[in-house]
Coordinates of C-alpha atoms in Angstrom, one line a residue:
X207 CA 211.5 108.6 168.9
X208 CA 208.9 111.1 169.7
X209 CA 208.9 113.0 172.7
X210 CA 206.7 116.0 174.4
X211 CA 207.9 117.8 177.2
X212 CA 206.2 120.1 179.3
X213 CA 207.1 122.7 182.0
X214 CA 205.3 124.7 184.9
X215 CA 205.9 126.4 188.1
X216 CA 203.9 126.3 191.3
X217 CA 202.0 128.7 192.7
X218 CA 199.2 127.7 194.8
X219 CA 197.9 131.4 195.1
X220 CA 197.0 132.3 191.6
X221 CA 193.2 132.8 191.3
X222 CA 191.7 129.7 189.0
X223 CA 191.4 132.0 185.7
X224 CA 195.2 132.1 185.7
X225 CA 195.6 128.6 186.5
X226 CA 194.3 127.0 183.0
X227 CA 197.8 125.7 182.2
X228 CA 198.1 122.6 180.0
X229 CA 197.3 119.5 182.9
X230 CA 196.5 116.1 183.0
X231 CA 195.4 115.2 186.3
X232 CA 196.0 111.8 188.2
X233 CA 195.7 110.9 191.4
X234 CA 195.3 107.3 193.3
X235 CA 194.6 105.8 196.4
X236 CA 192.5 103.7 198.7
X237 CA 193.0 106.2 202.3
X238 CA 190.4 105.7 204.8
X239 CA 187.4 108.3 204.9
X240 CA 189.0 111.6 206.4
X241 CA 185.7 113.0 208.3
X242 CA 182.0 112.5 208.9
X243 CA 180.3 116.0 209.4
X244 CA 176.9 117.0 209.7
X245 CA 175.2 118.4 206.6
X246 CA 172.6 121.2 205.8
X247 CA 171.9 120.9 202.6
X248 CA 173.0 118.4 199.9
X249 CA 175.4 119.5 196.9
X250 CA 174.3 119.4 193.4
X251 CA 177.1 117.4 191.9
X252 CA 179.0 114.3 193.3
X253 CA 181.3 114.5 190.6
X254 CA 185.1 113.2 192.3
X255 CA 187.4 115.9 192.5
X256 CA 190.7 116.1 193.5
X257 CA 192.9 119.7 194.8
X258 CA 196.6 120.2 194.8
X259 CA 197.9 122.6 196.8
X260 CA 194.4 124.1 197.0
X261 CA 194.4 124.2 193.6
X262 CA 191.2 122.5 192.2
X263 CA 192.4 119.4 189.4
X264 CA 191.6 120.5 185.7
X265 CA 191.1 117.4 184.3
X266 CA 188.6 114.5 185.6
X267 CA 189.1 112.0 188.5
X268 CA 189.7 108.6 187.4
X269 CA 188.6 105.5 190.1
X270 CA 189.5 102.3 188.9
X271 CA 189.2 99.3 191.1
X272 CA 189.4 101.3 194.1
X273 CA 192.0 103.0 192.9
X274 CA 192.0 107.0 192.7
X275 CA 194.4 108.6 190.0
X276 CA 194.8 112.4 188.7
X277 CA 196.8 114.0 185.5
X278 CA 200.5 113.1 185.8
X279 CA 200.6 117.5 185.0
X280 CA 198.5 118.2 188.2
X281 CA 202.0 117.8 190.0
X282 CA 202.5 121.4 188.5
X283 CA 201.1 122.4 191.7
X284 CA 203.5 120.7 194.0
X285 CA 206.6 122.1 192.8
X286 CA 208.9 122.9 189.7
X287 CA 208.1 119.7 187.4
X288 CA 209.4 118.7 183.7
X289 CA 207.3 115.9 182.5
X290 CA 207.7 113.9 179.3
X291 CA 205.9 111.1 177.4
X292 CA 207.7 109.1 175.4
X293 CA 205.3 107.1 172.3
X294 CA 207.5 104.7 171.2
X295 CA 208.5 103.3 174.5
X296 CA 205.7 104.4 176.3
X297 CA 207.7 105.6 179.4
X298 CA 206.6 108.8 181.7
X299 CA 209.7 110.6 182.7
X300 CA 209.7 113.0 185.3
X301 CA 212.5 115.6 186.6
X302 CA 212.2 118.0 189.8
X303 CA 215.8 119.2 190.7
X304 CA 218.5 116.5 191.0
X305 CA 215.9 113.7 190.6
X306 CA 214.6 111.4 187.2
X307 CA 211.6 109.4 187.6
X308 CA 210.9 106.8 184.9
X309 CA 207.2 105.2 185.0
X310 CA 205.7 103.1 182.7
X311 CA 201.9 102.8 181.9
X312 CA 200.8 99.2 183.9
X313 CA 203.6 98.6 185.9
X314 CA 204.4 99.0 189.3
X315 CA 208.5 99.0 188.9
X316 CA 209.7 102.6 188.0
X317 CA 213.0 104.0 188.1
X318 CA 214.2 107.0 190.5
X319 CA 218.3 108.1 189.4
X320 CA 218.7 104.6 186.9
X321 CA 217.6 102.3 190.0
X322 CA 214.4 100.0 190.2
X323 CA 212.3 100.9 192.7
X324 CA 208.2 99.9 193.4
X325 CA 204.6 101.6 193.1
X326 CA 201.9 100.9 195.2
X327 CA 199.9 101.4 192.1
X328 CA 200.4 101.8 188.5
X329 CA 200.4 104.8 186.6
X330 CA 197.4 104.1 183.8
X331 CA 196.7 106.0 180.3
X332 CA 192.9 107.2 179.6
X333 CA 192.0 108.4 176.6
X334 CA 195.9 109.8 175.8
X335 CA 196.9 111.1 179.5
X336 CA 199.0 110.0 182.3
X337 CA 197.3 109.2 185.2
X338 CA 199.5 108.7 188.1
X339 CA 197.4 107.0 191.7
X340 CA 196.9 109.3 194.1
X341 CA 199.4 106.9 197.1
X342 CA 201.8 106.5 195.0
X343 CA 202.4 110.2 194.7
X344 CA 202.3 110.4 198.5
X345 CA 205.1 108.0 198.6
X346 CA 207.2 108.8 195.3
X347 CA 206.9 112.7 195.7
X348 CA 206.8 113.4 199.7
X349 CA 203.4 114.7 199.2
X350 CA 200.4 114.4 201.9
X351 CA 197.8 112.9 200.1
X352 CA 194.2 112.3 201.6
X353 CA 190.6 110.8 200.6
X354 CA 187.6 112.2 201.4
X355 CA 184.9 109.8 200.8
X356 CA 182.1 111.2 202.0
X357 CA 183.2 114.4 199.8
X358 CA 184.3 112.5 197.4
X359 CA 187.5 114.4 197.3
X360 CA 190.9 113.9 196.9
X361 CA 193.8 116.4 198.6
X362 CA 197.3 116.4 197.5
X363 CA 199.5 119.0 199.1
X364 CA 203.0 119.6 200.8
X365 CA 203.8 121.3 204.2
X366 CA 205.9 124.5 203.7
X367 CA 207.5 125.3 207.0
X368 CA 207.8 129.1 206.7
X369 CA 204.3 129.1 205.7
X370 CA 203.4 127.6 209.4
X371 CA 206.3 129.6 211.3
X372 CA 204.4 132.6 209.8
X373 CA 200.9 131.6 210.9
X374 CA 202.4 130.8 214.3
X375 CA 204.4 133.9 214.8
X376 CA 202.7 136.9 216.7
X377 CA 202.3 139.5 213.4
X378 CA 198.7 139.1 213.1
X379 CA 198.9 139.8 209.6
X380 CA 201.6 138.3 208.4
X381 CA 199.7 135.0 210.4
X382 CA 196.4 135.9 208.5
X383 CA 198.5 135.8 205.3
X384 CA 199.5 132.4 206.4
X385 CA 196.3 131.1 207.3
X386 CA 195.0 131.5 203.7
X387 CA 198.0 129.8 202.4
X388 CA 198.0 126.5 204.5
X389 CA 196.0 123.1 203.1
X390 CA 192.3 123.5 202.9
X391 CA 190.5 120.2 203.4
X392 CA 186.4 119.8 204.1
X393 CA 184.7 118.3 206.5
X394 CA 181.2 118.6 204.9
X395 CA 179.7 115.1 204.6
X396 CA 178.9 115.8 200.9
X397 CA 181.0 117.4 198.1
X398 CA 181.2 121.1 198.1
X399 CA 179.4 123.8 196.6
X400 CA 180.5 125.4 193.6
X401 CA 180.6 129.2 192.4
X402 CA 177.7 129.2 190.4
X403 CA 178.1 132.3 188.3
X404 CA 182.1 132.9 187.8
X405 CA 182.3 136.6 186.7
X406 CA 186.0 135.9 184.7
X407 CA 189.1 137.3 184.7
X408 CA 188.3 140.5 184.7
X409 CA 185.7 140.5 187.8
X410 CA 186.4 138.2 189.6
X411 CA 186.5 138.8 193.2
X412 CA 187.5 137.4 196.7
X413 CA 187.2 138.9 199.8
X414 CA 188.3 137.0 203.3
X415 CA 187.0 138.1 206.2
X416 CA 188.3 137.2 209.8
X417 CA 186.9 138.4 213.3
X418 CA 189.1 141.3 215.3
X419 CA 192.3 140.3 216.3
X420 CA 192.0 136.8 215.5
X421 CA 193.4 134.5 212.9
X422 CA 192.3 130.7 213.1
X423 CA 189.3 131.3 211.6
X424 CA 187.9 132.8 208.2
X425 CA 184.9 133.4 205.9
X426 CA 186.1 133.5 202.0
X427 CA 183.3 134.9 199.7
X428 CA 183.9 134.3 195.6
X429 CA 182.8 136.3 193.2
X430 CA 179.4 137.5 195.4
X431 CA 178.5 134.0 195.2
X432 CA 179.9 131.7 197.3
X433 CA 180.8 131.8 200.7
X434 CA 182.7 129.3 202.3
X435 CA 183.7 128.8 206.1
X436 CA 186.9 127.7 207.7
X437 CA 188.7 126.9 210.7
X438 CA 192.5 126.5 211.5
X439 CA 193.2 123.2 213.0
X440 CA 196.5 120.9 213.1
X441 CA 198.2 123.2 210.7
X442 CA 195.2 122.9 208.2
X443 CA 192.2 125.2 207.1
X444 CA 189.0 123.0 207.3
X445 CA 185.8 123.8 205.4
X446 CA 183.0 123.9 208.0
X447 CA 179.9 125.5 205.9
X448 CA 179.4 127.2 202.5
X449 CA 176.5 129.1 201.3
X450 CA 175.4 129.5 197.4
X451 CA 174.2 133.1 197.5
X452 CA 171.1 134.2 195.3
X453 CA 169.7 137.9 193.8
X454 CA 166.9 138.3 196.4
X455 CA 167.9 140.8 199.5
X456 CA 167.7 138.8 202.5
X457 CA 169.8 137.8 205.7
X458 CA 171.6 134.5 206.6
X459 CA 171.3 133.8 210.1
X460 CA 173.6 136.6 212.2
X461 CA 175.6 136.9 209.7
X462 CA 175.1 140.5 209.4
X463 CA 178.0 141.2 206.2
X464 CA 175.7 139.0 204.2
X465 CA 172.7 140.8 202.1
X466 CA 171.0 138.2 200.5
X467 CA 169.3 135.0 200.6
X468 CA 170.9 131.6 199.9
X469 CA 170.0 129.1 197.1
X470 CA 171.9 126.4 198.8
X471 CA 173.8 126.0 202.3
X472 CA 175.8 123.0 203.2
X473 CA 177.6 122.4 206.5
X474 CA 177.0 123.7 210.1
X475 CA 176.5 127.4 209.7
X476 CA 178.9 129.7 212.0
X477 CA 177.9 132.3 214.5
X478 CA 179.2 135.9 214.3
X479 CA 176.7 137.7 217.0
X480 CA 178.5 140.1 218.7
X481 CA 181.5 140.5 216.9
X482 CA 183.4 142.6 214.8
X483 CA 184.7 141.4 211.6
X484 CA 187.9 142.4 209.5
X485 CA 187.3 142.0 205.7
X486 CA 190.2 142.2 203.1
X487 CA 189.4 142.5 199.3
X488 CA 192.4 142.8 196.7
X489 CA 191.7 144.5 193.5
X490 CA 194.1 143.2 190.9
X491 CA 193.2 146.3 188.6
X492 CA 194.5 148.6 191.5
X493 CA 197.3 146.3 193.0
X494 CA 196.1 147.3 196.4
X495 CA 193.7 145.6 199.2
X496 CA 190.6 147.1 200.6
X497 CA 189.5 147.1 204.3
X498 CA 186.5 147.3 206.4
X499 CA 186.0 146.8 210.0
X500 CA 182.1 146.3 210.8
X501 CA 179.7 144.9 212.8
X502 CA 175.9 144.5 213.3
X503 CA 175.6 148.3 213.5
X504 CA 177.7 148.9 210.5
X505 CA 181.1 150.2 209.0
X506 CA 182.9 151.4 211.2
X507 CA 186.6 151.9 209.7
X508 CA 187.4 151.5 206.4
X509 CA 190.9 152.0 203.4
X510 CA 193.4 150.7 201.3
X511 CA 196.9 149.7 201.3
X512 CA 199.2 148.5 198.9
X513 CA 200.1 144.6 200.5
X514 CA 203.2 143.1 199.9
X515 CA 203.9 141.2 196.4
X516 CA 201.9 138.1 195.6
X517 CA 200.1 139.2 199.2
X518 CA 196.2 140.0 200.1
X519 CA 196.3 140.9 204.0
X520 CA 197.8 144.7 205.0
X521 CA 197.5 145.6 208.7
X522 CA 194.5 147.6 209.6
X523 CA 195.7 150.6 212.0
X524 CA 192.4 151.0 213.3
X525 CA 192.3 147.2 214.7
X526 CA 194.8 147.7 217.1
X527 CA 193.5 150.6 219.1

């Protein structure tokens, strides 16, 4: 009997260079259409896609009859997984803590702890992987598990408790913390925009941005390229607008921290007129974050601090006087 086993950890937070782990990616379902926004611009790609705990699926989308499935390893990103594959009996085991799950390719019958119990969906093979559907994960796993149709994407993530205590609780940056931790689902009408020029391991970049004192909304911009929008809402971060930034100098709107034109825009673009903004950039060669407090005029404080481990967001003295 041949057997291949595989182990990962979860950790939604790693940037996406780190995150190239071995996957196969598998989600199903047939969930009504989550939103219907207004749109700016249309995306390039409607390629399906499908995130996990924010973290975007390596491996393809599958849609089969209405069905939506993902890489049996995409669970990776929901917790502390062992999966096997066994290629004689052609079973999918999975272990998380206490618990053995047994699937087979085609069937609906699977076994949790030795006893029978039902799919919504099959779990499929394509082209050598596991796909498990995207509902049945929902309902096997205790994940929340959403379809985007107009985005054509797919959102798979669980609720962690102290992550929402935190965001709730008055230590604004401790909250702010939490705010880039909880679910991020869009509400564009279209799939989103991309980084179009990653700048690797080594340069890669994120900076968050927030307005003074507040934490329920936030502007995330990747690698000097993308720049994507969100508000807090229900105990999720929803994309509202992104921007594709370009070479030429320009301005976007009032958006005074950006300095150049856009090549593409999607969404309904935000307002910042009038405010002052709080912007937050971790350097992983320096272990330490970066701070600026601005507005239309300019800089008007900025520093470093070291934030806690696995952390972005240090307080800002000067925000508080």
């Amino acid at each position: 009997m041949k057997k291949t086993t595989l182990s990962h950890n979860s950790i939604w937070k790693q940037k996406k260079w780190k995150m190239l782990l071995a996957a196969s990616i598998l989600t199903a379902g047939v969930t009504p259409a989550l939103f219907t926004p207004t749109v700016a611009e249309a995306a390039a790609t409607t390629k399906p896609m499908a995130y996990v705990n924010n973290m975007p699926a390596e491996y393809d989308v599958v849609i089969r009859q209405g069905v939506t499935y993902i890489a049996l390893t995409e669970l990776q990103f929901l917790g502390d997984y062992t999966f096997g594959y066994d290629n004689k009996s052609k079973q999918i085991t999975i272990k998380t803590g206490s618990d053995q799950y047994v699937l087979t390719p085609n069937s609906k019958t699977m076994k949790k702890n030795g006893q029978n119990a039902s799919l919504s969906s099959a779990p499929i093979l394509v082209k050598g992987k596991a796909m498990l559907p995207l509902r049945a994960i929902g309902e096997t796993f205790g994940a929340q598990v959403r379809w985007n149709q107009a985005a054509k994407e797919a959102y798979i993530y669980t609720t962690n408790a102290s992550v929402v205590k935190d965001y709730n609780g008055s230590d604004l940056t401790v909250a702010r913390e939490a705010a880039l931790q909880l679910p991020r689902l869009s509400s564009l009408g279209q799939p989103r925009l991309q980084v179009k020029s990653p700048l690797g391991p080594v340069d890669s970049s994120t900076a968050y941005i927030f307005e003074q004192g507040k934490k329920d909304h936030f502007f995330m911009i990747e690698d000097n390229d993308l720049v994507s929008y969100y508000t807090i809402a229900n105990g999720n971060a929803l994309l509202k607008w992104q921007a594709n930034l370009g070479k030429q100098a320009g301005t976007l709107g009032d958006l005074f921290f950006i300095k150049t034109k856009p090549v593409a825009e999607a969404g309904i673009r935000p307002s910042v007129a009038g405010k002052t903004l709080v912007s937050f950039k971790y350097s992983l060669m320096l272990e330490e974050t970066s701070y600026e407090m601005m507005n239309k005029k300019g800089s008007l404080e900025s520093g470093s601090a070291t934030p806690a481990k696995g952390k972005v967001i240090v307080e800002v003295p000067e925000e508080q006087k």
